[in-house]
PDB file of C-alpha atoms in Angstrom:
ATOM      1  CA  MET A   1      42.037 152.339  92.661  1.00  0.00           C
ATOM      2  CA  GLN A   2      44.626 150.152  90.918  1.00  0.00           C
ATOM      3  CA  LYS A   3      43.587 147.281  88.701  1.00  0.00           C
ATOM      4  CA  HIS A   4      45.488 144.058  89.387  1.00  0.00           C
ATOM      5  CA  GLN A   5      46.303 141.978  86.389  1.00  0.00           C
ATOM      6  CA  SER A   6      47.596 138.415  86.551  1.00  0.00           C
ATOM      7  CA  LYS A   7      48.139 137.782  82.816  1.00  0.00           C
ATOM      8  CA  LEU A   8      49.794 139.768  80.053  1.00  0.00           C
ATOM      9  CA  VAL A   9      49.176 139.157  76.368  1.00  0.00           C
ATOM     10  CA  ARG A  10      52.142 139.555  74.069  1.00  0.00           C
ATOM     11  CA  PRO A  11      50.912 141.038  70.766  1.00  0.00           C
ATOM     12  CA  SER A  12      51.620 139.141  67.590  1.00  0.00           C
ATOM     13  CA  ASN A  13      53.126 141.264  64.833  1.00  0.00           C
ATOM     14  CA  LYS A  14      53.643 138.211  62.643  1.00  0.00           C
ATOM     15  CA  TYR A  15      51.583 138.295  59.468  1.00  0.00           C
ATOM     16  CA  ASN A  16      51.344 135.673  56.758  1.00  0.00           C
ATOM     17  CA  LEU A  17      50.065 135.988  53.227  1.00  0.00           C
ATOM     18  CA  GLU A  18      47.825 133.417  51.595  1.00  0.00           C
ATOM     19  CA  GLU A  19      49.751 130.871  49.545  1.00  0.00           C
ATOM     20  CA  GLY A  20      49.656 131.305  45.785  1.00  0.00           C
ATOM     21  CA  ALA A  21      49.715 134.380  43.547  1.00  0.00           C
ATOM     22  CA  VAL A  22      49.596 137.714  45.384  1.00  0.00           C
ATOM     23  CA  GLU A  23      49.748 141.188  43.811  1.00  0.00           C
ATOM     24  CA  GLY A  24      52.521 143.476  45.057  1.00  0.00           C
ATOM     25  CA  LYS A  25      55.004 146.165  44.095  1.00  0.00           C
ATOM     26  CA  ILE A  26      58.818 146.198  44.161  1.00  0.00           C
ATOM     27  CA  TYR A  27      59.630 148.639  46.959  1.00  0.00           C
ATOM     28  CA  SER A  28      63.436 148.555  46.910  1.00  0.00           C
ATOM     29  CA  VAL A  29      66.325 146.649  45.332  1.00  0.00           C
ATOM     30  CA  ALA A  30      69.925 146.334  46.528  1.00  0.00           C
ATOM     31  CA  VAL A  31      72.952 144.130  45.954  1.00  0.00           C
ATOM     32  CA  ASN A  32      73.938 142.575  49.288  1.00  0.00           C
ATOM     33  CA  GLU A  33      76.667 140.163  50.304  1.00  0.00           C
ATOM     34  CA  PHE A  34      75.785 137.116  52.381  1.00  0.00           C
ATOM     35  CA  ASP A  35      77.792 134.217  53.797  1.00  0.00           C
ATOM     36  CA  SER A  36      77.874 131.069  51.689  1.00  0.00           C
ATOM     37  CA  ASP A  37      79.139 127.543  52.238  1.00  0.00           C
ATOM     38  CA  PHE A  38      79.177 126.939  48.478  1.00  0.00           C
ATOM     39  CA  THR A  39      81.776 129.455  47.248  1.00  0.00           C
ATOM     40  CA  ASP A  40      85.546 129.577  47.635  1.00  0.00           C
ATOM     41  CA  SER A  41      85.315 133.099  49.077  1.00  0.00           C
ATOM     42  CA  GLY A  42      82.646 132.087  51.602  1.00  0.00           C
ATOM     43  CA  LYS A  43      80.471 134.943  50.299  1.00  0.00           C
ATOM     44  CA  ARG A  44      77.726 135.358  47.708  1.00  0.00           C
ATOM     45  CA  ASP A  45      76.080 138.442  46.203  1.00  0.00           C
ATOM     46  CA  VAL A  46      72.291 138.548  46.054  1.00  0.00           C
ATOM     47  CA  LEU A  47      69.761 140.914  44.509  1.00  0.00           C
ATOM     48  CA  ASN A  48      67.822 141.709  47.685  1.00  0.00           C
ATOM     49  CA  THR A  49      64.364 142.623  46.371  1.00  0.00           C
ATOM     50  CA  LYS A  50      61.880 144.052  48.884  1.00  0.00           C
ATOM     51  CA  VAL A  51      58.263 143.586  47.752  1.00  0.00           C
ATOM     52  CA  GLU A  52      55.383 145.579  49.243  1.00  0.00           C
ATOM     53  CA  PHE A  53      51.956 144.046  49.792  1.00  0.00           C
ATOM     54  CA  ILE A  54      48.779 145.518  51.268  1.00  0.00           C
ATOM     55  CA  LYS A  55      47.058 143.663  54.110  1.00  0.00           C
ATOM     56  CA  PRO A  56      43.239 143.466  54.119  1.00  0.00           C
ATOM     57  CA  ASN A  57      43.204 146.208  56.813  1.00  0.00           C
ATOM     58  CA  GLY A  58      45.117 148.555  54.468  1.00  0.00           C
ATOM     59  CA  GLU A  59      48.498 148.338  56.238  1.00  0.00           C
ATOM     60  CA  PHE A  60      51.644 147.638  54.242  1.00  0.00           C
ATOM     61  CA  PHE A  61      53.539 144.349  54.616  1.00  0.00           C
ATOM     62  CA  TYR A  62      56.970 143.528  53.155  1.00  0.00           C
ATOM     63  CA  LEU A  63      58.724 140.335  52.104  1.00  0.00           C
ATOM     64  CA  TYR A  64      62.133 139.838  50.505  1.00  0.00           C
ATOM     65  CA  TYR A  65      63.192 137.783  47.522  1.00  0.00           C
ATOM     66  CA  ALA A  66      66.975 137.431  47.321  1.00  0.00           C
ATOM     67  CA  PRO A  67      68.298 135.254  44.479  1.00  0.00           C
ATOM     68  CA  THR A  68      72.056 134.789  44.196  1.00  0.00           C
ATOM     69  CA  ILE A  69      73.417 136.902  41.347  1.00  0.00           C
ATOM     70  CA  THR A  70      74.583 134.483  38.674  1.00  0.00           C
ATOM     71  CA  TRP A  71      74.144 134.861  34.934  1.00  0.00           C
ATOM     72  CA  SER A  72      73.446 131.133  34.495  1.00  0.00           C
ATOM     73  CA  GLU A  73      70.093 130.541  32.769  1.00  0.00           C
ATOM     74  CA  LYS A  74      69.350 127.830  35.357  1.00  0.00           C
ATOM     75  CA  GLY A  75      69.690 130.213  38.326  1.00  0.00           C
ATOM     76  CA  ASN A  76      66.821 131.946  40.110  1.00  0.00           C
ATOM     77  CA  PHE A  77      68.328 135.365  39.331  1.00  0.00           C
ATOM     78  CA  MET A  78      68.042 134.886  35.556  1.00  0.00           C
ATOM     79  CA  LYS A  79      64.593 133.302  35.944  1.00  0.00           C
ATOM     80  CA  MET A  80      63.498 136.419  37.837  1.00  0.00           C
ATOM     81  CA  LEU A  81      64.931 138.734  35.150  1.00  0.00           C
ATOM     82  CA  HIS A  82      63.066 136.771  32.452  1.00  0.00           C
ATOM     83  CA  ASP A  83      59.831 136.863  34.522  1.00  0.00           C
ATOM     84  CA  LEU A  84      60.205 140.637  34.912  1.00  0.00           C
ATOM     85  CA  ASP A  85      61.130 141.042  31.225  1.00  0.00           C
ATOM     86  CA  VAL A  86      64.360 142.927  32.049  1.00  0.00           C
ATOM     87  CA  VAL A  87      67.140 140.597  30.821  1.00  0.00           C
ATOM     88  CA  PRO A  88      69.965 142.784  29.483  1.00  0.00           C
ATOM     89  CA  ALA A  89      71.700 141.915  26.212  1.00  0.00           C
ATOM     90  CA  LYS A  90      75.050 140.125  26.571  1.00  0.00           C
ATOM     91  CA  GLY A  91      77.544 142.794  27.541  1.00  0.00           C
ATOM     92  CA  GLY A  92      74.638 145.107  28.476  1.00  0.00           C
ATOM     93  CA  GLU A  93      73.772 146.567  31.862  1.00  0.00           C
ATOM     94  CA  LEU A  94      70.816 146.113  34.186  1.00  0.00           C
ATOM     95  CA  ASP A  95      69.783 149.251  36.082  1.00  0.00           C
ATOM     96  CA  ILE A  96      68.363 147.662  39.221  1.00  0.00           C
ATOM     97  CA  ASN A  97      66.791 150.974  40.286  1.00  0.00           C
ATOM     98  CA  ALA A  98      64.500 150.716  37.236  1.00  0.00           C
ATOM     99  CA  LEU A  99      62.804 147.764  38.984  1.00  0.00           C
ATOM    100  CA  ILE A 100      61.582 149.952  41.859  1.00  0.00           C
ATOM    101  CA  GLY A 101      57.852 150.620  41.583  1.00  0.00           C
ATOM    102  CA  MET A 102      57.225 147.716  39.176  1.00  0.00           C
ATOM    103  CA  THR A 103      53.925 145.984  39.913  1.00  0.00           C
ATOM    104  CA  VAL A 104      54.409 142.243  40.254  1.00  0.00           C
ATOM    105  CA  THR A 105      52.662 139.000  41.006  1.00  0.00           C
ATOM    106  CA  ALA A 106      54.525 137.116  43.743  1.00  0.00           C
ATOM    107  CA  THR A 107      54.119 133.387  44.261  1.00  0.00           C
ATOM    108  CA  ILE A 108      53.951 132.806  48.027  1.00  0.00           C
ATOM    109  CA  GLU A 109      54.694 129.595  49.921  1.00  0.00           C
ATOM    110  CA  ASN A 110      54.289 129.315  53.681  1.00  0.00           C
ATOM    111  CA  VAL A 111      56.860 127.294  55.639  1.00  0.00           C
ATOM    112  CA  GLU A 112      56.609 126.220  59.266  1.00  0.00           C
ATOM    113  CA  ARG A 113      59.780 126.237  61.393  1.00  0.00           C
ATOM    114  CA  GLY A 114      59.220 125.198  64.965  1.00  0.00           C
ATOM    115  CA  ASP A 115      55.911 126.762  65.901  1.00  0.00           C
ATOM    116  CA  VAL A 116      56.257 129.782  63.594  1.00  0.00           C
ATOM    117  CA  VAL A 117      54.891 130.031  60.039  1.00  0.00           C
ATOM    118  CA  TYR A 118      56.828 132.193  57.574  1.00  0.00           C
ATOM    119  CA  SER A 119      55.624 133.475  54.198  1.00  0.00           C
ATOM    120  CA  ASN A 120      58.287 133.226  51.497  1.00  0.00           C
ATOM    121  CA  ILE A 121      58.379 134.552  47.953  1.00  0.00           C
ATOM    122  CA  VAL A 122      59.424 131.749  45.598  1.00  0.00           C
ATOM    123  CA  ARG A 123      58.915 133.675  42.335  1.00  0.00           C
ATOM    124  CA  ILE A 124      58.075 137.190  41.180  1.00  0.00           C
ATOM    125  CA  GLN A 125      56.675 138.015  37.766  1.00  0.00           C
ATOM    126  CA  LYS A 126      55.760 141.226  36.006  1.00  0.00           C
ATOM    127  CA  ARG A 127      52.060 141.824  36.624  1.00  0.00           C
ATOM    128  CA  GLY A 128      49.861 140.968  33.681  1.00  0.00           C
ATOM    129  CA  THR A 129      51.596 137.721  32.734  1.00  0.00           C
ATOM    130  CA  GLY A 130      48.843 135.472  34.098  1.00  0.00           C
ATOM    131  CA  ILE A 131      45.412 134.247  33.061  1.00  0.00           C
ATOM    132  CA  GLN A 132      43.706 137.608  33.725  1.00  0.00           C
ATOM    133  CA  TYR A 133      45.916 139.245  31.096  1.00  0.00           C
ATOM    134  CA  LYS A 134      44.878 136.717  28.462  1.00  0.00           C
ATOM    135  CA  ALA A 135      41.189 137.244  29.238  1.00  0.00           C
ATOM    136  CA  SER A 136      41.407 141.016  28.914  1.00  0.00           C
ATOM    137  CA  ASN A 137      43.510 140.632  25.772  1.00  0.00           C
ATOM    138  CA  LYS A 138      40.688 138.618  24.147  1.00  0.00           C
ATOM    139  CA  GLU A 139      38.206 141.324  25.123  1.00  0.00           C
ATOM    140  CA  ASP A 140      40.503 143.994  23.631  1.00  0.00           C
ATOM    141  CA  SER A 141      40.758 141.995  20.406  1.00  0.00           C
ATOM    142  CA  GLU A 142      36.974 141.855  20.066  1.00  0.00           C
ATOM    143  CA  MET A 143      36.773 145.613  20.682  1.00  0.00           C
ATOM    144  CA  MET A 144      39.427 146.261  18.010  1.00  0.00           C
ATOM    145  CA  ILE A 145      37.530 144.096  15.495  1.00  0.00           C
ATOM    146  CA  GLN A 146      34.401 146.178  16.106  1.00  0.00           C
ATOM    147  CA  LEU A 147      36.399 149.408  15.830  1.00  0.00           C
ATOM    148  CA  TYR A 148      37.852 148.444  12.458  1.00  0.00           C
ATOM    149  CA  ASP A 149      34.588 147.036  11.096  1.00  0.00           C
ATOM    150  CA  VAL A 150      33.950 150.165   8.990  1.00  0.00           C
ATOM    151  CA  ASP A 151      30.996 148.898   6.884  1.00  0.00           C
ATOM    152  CA  ASP A 152      28.578 151.034   8.952  1.00  0.00           C
ATOM    153  CA  ILE A 153      30.560 154.284   8.800  1.00  0.00           C
ATOM    154  CA  GLU A 154      29.643 156.864   6.168  1.00  0.00           C
ATOM    155  CA  PHE A 155      32.288 159.398   5.153  1.00  0.00           C
ATOM    156  CA  GLY A 156      30.019 161.515   2.874  1.00  0.00           C
ATOM    157  CA  ASP A 157      30.152 164.728   4.935  1.00  0.00           C
ATOM    158  CA  MET A 158      33.944 164.917   5.261  1.00  0.00           C
TER     159      MET A 158
END
Protein backbone atom coordinates (compact mmCIF):
# COMPACT_ATOMS: atom_id res chain seq x y z
CA MET A 1 0.00 0.00 0.00
CA GLN A 2 1.36 3.44 -0.94
CA LYS A 3 1.21 6.32 1.49
CA HIS A 4 -0.08 9.55 -0.06
CA GLN A 5 1.54 12.70 1.14
CA SER A 6 0.22 16.18 0.42
CA LYS A 7 2.99 18.24 2.07
CA LEU A 8 6.77 18.10 1.95
CA VAL A 9 9.02 19.70 4.54
CA ARG A 10 12.23 21.24 3.27
CA PRO A 11 14.95 20.68 5.90
CA SER A 12 16.75 23.69 7.27
CA ASN A 13 20.52 23.37 7.24
CA LYS A 14 20.92 26.97 8.38
CA TYR A 15 22.51 27.28 11.80
CA ASN A 16 23.20 30.41 13.80
CA LEU A 17 25.50 30.93 16.73
CA GLU A 18 24.54 32.92 19.80
CA GLU A 19 25.68 36.53 19.63
CA GLY A 20 28.72 37.45 21.69
CA ALA A 21 31.95 35.61 22.47
CA VAL A 22 32.13 32.03 21.16
CA GLU A 23 35.09 29.64 21.46
CA GLY A 24 36.43 28.22 18.19
CA LYS A 25 39.53 27.13 16.32
CA ILE A 26 41.11 28.45 13.10
CA TYR A 27 40.52 25.65 10.61
CA SER A 28 42.13 27.10 7.48
CA VAL A 29 43.63 30.35 6.17
CA ALA A 30 44.09 31.49 2.57
CA VAL A 31 44.74 34.68 0.64
CA ASN A 32 41.85 35.21 -1.79
CA GLU A 33 41.06 37.91 -4.31
CA PHE A 34 37.61 39.49 -4.32
CA ASP A 35 35.97 42.22 -6.40
CA SER A 36 36.08 45.71 -4.93
CA ASP A 37 34.47 49.02 -5.84
CA PHE A 38 37.06 50.88 -3.76
CA THR A 39 40.33 50.08 -5.57
CA ASP A 40 41.70 51.19 -8.93
CA SER A 41 42.22 47.55 -9.95
CA GLY A 42 38.66 46.58 -8.98
CA LYS A 43 40.13 43.79 -6.82
CA ARG A 44 41.14 43.36 -3.19
CA ASP A 45 43.10 40.63 -1.38
CA VAL A 46 41.65 39.23 1.83
CA LEU A 47 42.91 36.83 4.48
CA ASN A 48 40.06 34.32 4.27
CA THR A 49 40.04 32.75 7.74
CA LYS A 50 37.76 29.74 8.27
CA VAL A 51 36.86 29.24 11.94
CA GLU A 52 35.48 25.96 13.28
CA PHE A 53 32.86 25.86 16.02
CA ILE A 54 31.10 22.92 17.68
CA LYS A 55 27.30 22.90 17.80
CA PRO A 56 25.57 21.70 20.99
CA ASN A 57 24.84 18.37 19.22
CA GLY A 58 28.59 17.85 18.61
CA GLU A 59 28.57 18.63 14.87
CA PHE A 60 31.08 21.07 13.42
CA PHE A 61 30.00 24.46 12.06
CA TYR A 62 32.17 26.92 10.10
CA LEU A 63 32.15 30.68 9.61
CA TYR A 64 34.58 32.90 7.70
CA TYR A 65 36.30 36.11 8.69
CA ALA A 66 37.89 37.84 5.70
CA PRO A 67 39.55 41.20 6.41
CA THR A 68 41.14 43.05 3.50
CA ILE A 69 44.92 42.72 3.65
CA THR A 70 46.27 46.17 4.43
CA TRP A 71 49.12 47.01 6.78
CA SER A 72 47.34 50.13 8.06
CA GLU A 73 46.94 50.05 11.86
CA LYS A 74 43.33 51.21 11.41
CA GLY A 75 42.38 48.23 9.22
CA ASN A 76 40.64 45.07 10.42
CA PHE A 77 43.55 42.93 9.17
CA MET A 78 46.07 44.57 11.51
CA LYS A 79 43.54 44.57 14.36
CA MET A 80 43.15 40.81 13.86
CA LEU A 81 46.94 40.28 13.84
CA HIS A 82 47.25 42.25 17.09
CA ASP A 83 44.34 40.28 18.65
CA LEU A 84 46.04 37.02 17.66
CA ASP A 85 49.44 38.30 18.84
CA VAL A 86 51.11 37.54 15.47
CA VAL A 87 52.09 40.99 14.12
CA PRO A 88 55.37 40.59 12.22
CA ALA A 89 58.18 43.11 12.66
CA LYS A 90 58.45 45.74 9.90
CA GLY A 91 60.08 43.99 6.97
CA GLY A 92 59.26 40.61 8.59
CA GLU A 93 57.02 37.85 7.30
CA LEU A 94 53.77 36.36 8.55
CA ASP A 95 53.42 32.60 7.99
CA ILE A 96 49.65 32.36 7.67
CA ASN A 97 49.78 28.56 7.99
CA ALA A 98 51.01 29.03 11.57
CA LEU A 99 47.52 30.36 12.40
CA ILE A 100 45.87 27.01 11.59
CA GLY A 101 44.83 25.19 14.76
CA MET A 102 44.98 28.33 16.94
CA THR A 103 42.17 28.38 19.50
CA VAL A 104 40.29 31.66 19.38
CA THR A 105 37.39 33.57 20.83
CA ALA A 106 35.18 34.90 18.03
CA THR A 107 32.79 37.79 18.55
CA ILE A 108 29.56 36.91 16.72
CA GLU A 109 26.87 39.28 15.47
CA ASN A 110 23.69 38.05 13.81
CA VAL A 111 22.30 40.03 10.86
CA GLU A 112 18.91 39.59 9.24
CA ARG A 113 18.64 39.96 5.45
CA GLY A 114 15.17 39.40 4.10
CA ASP A 115 13.81 36.53 6.15
CA VAL A 116 17.19 34.86 6.74
CA VAL A 117 19.45 35.40 9.77
CA TYR A 118 23.20 35.10 9.23
CA SER A 119 25.89 34.75 11.90
CA ASN A 120 28.96 36.88 11.18
CA ILE A 121 32.35 37.02 12.86
CA VAL A 122 33.22 40.64 13.62
CA ARG A 123 36.44 39.95 15.57
CA ILE A 124 38.68 37.02 16.46
CA GLN A 125 41.09 37.01 19.37
CA LYS A 126 43.61 34.53 20.68
CA ARG A 127 41.86 32.46 23.35
CA GLY A 128 42.75 33.45 26.88
CA THR A 129 42.63 37.21 26.35
CA GLY A 130 39.32 37.68 28.18
CA ILE A 131 38.06 37.88 31.75
CA GLN A 132 38.47 34.12 32.39
CA TYR A 133 42.21 34.43 31.77
CA LYS A 134 42.54 37.17 34.38
CA ALA A 135 40.64 35.12 36.96
CA SER A 136 42.82 32.05 36.48
CA ASN A 137 45.93 34.25 36.49
CA LYS A 138 44.98 35.55 39.96
CA GLU A 139 44.51 31.97 41.16
CA ASP A 140 47.92 31.02 39.73
CA SER A 141 49.51 33.97 41.51
CA GLU A 142 48.10 32.86 44.86
CA MET A 143 49.38 29.32 44.23
CA MET A 144 52.86 30.66 43.39
CA ILE A 145 52.92 32.73 46.60
CA GLN A 146 52.14 29.59 48.61
CA LEU A 147 54.77 27.62 46.69
CA TYR A 148 57.49 30.16 47.44
CA ASP A 149 56.46 30.69 51.06
CA VAL A 150 59.32 28.50 52.34
CA ASP A 151 59.05 29.28 56.10
CA ASP A 152 57.49 25.83 56.72
CA ILE A 153 60.04 23.79 54.75
CA GLU A 154 62.91 22.16 56.62
CA PHE A 155 66.05 21.28 54.66
CA GLY A 156 67.86 19.44 57.52
CA ASP A 157 67.91 15.98 55.89
CA MET A 158 69.36 17.07 52.54
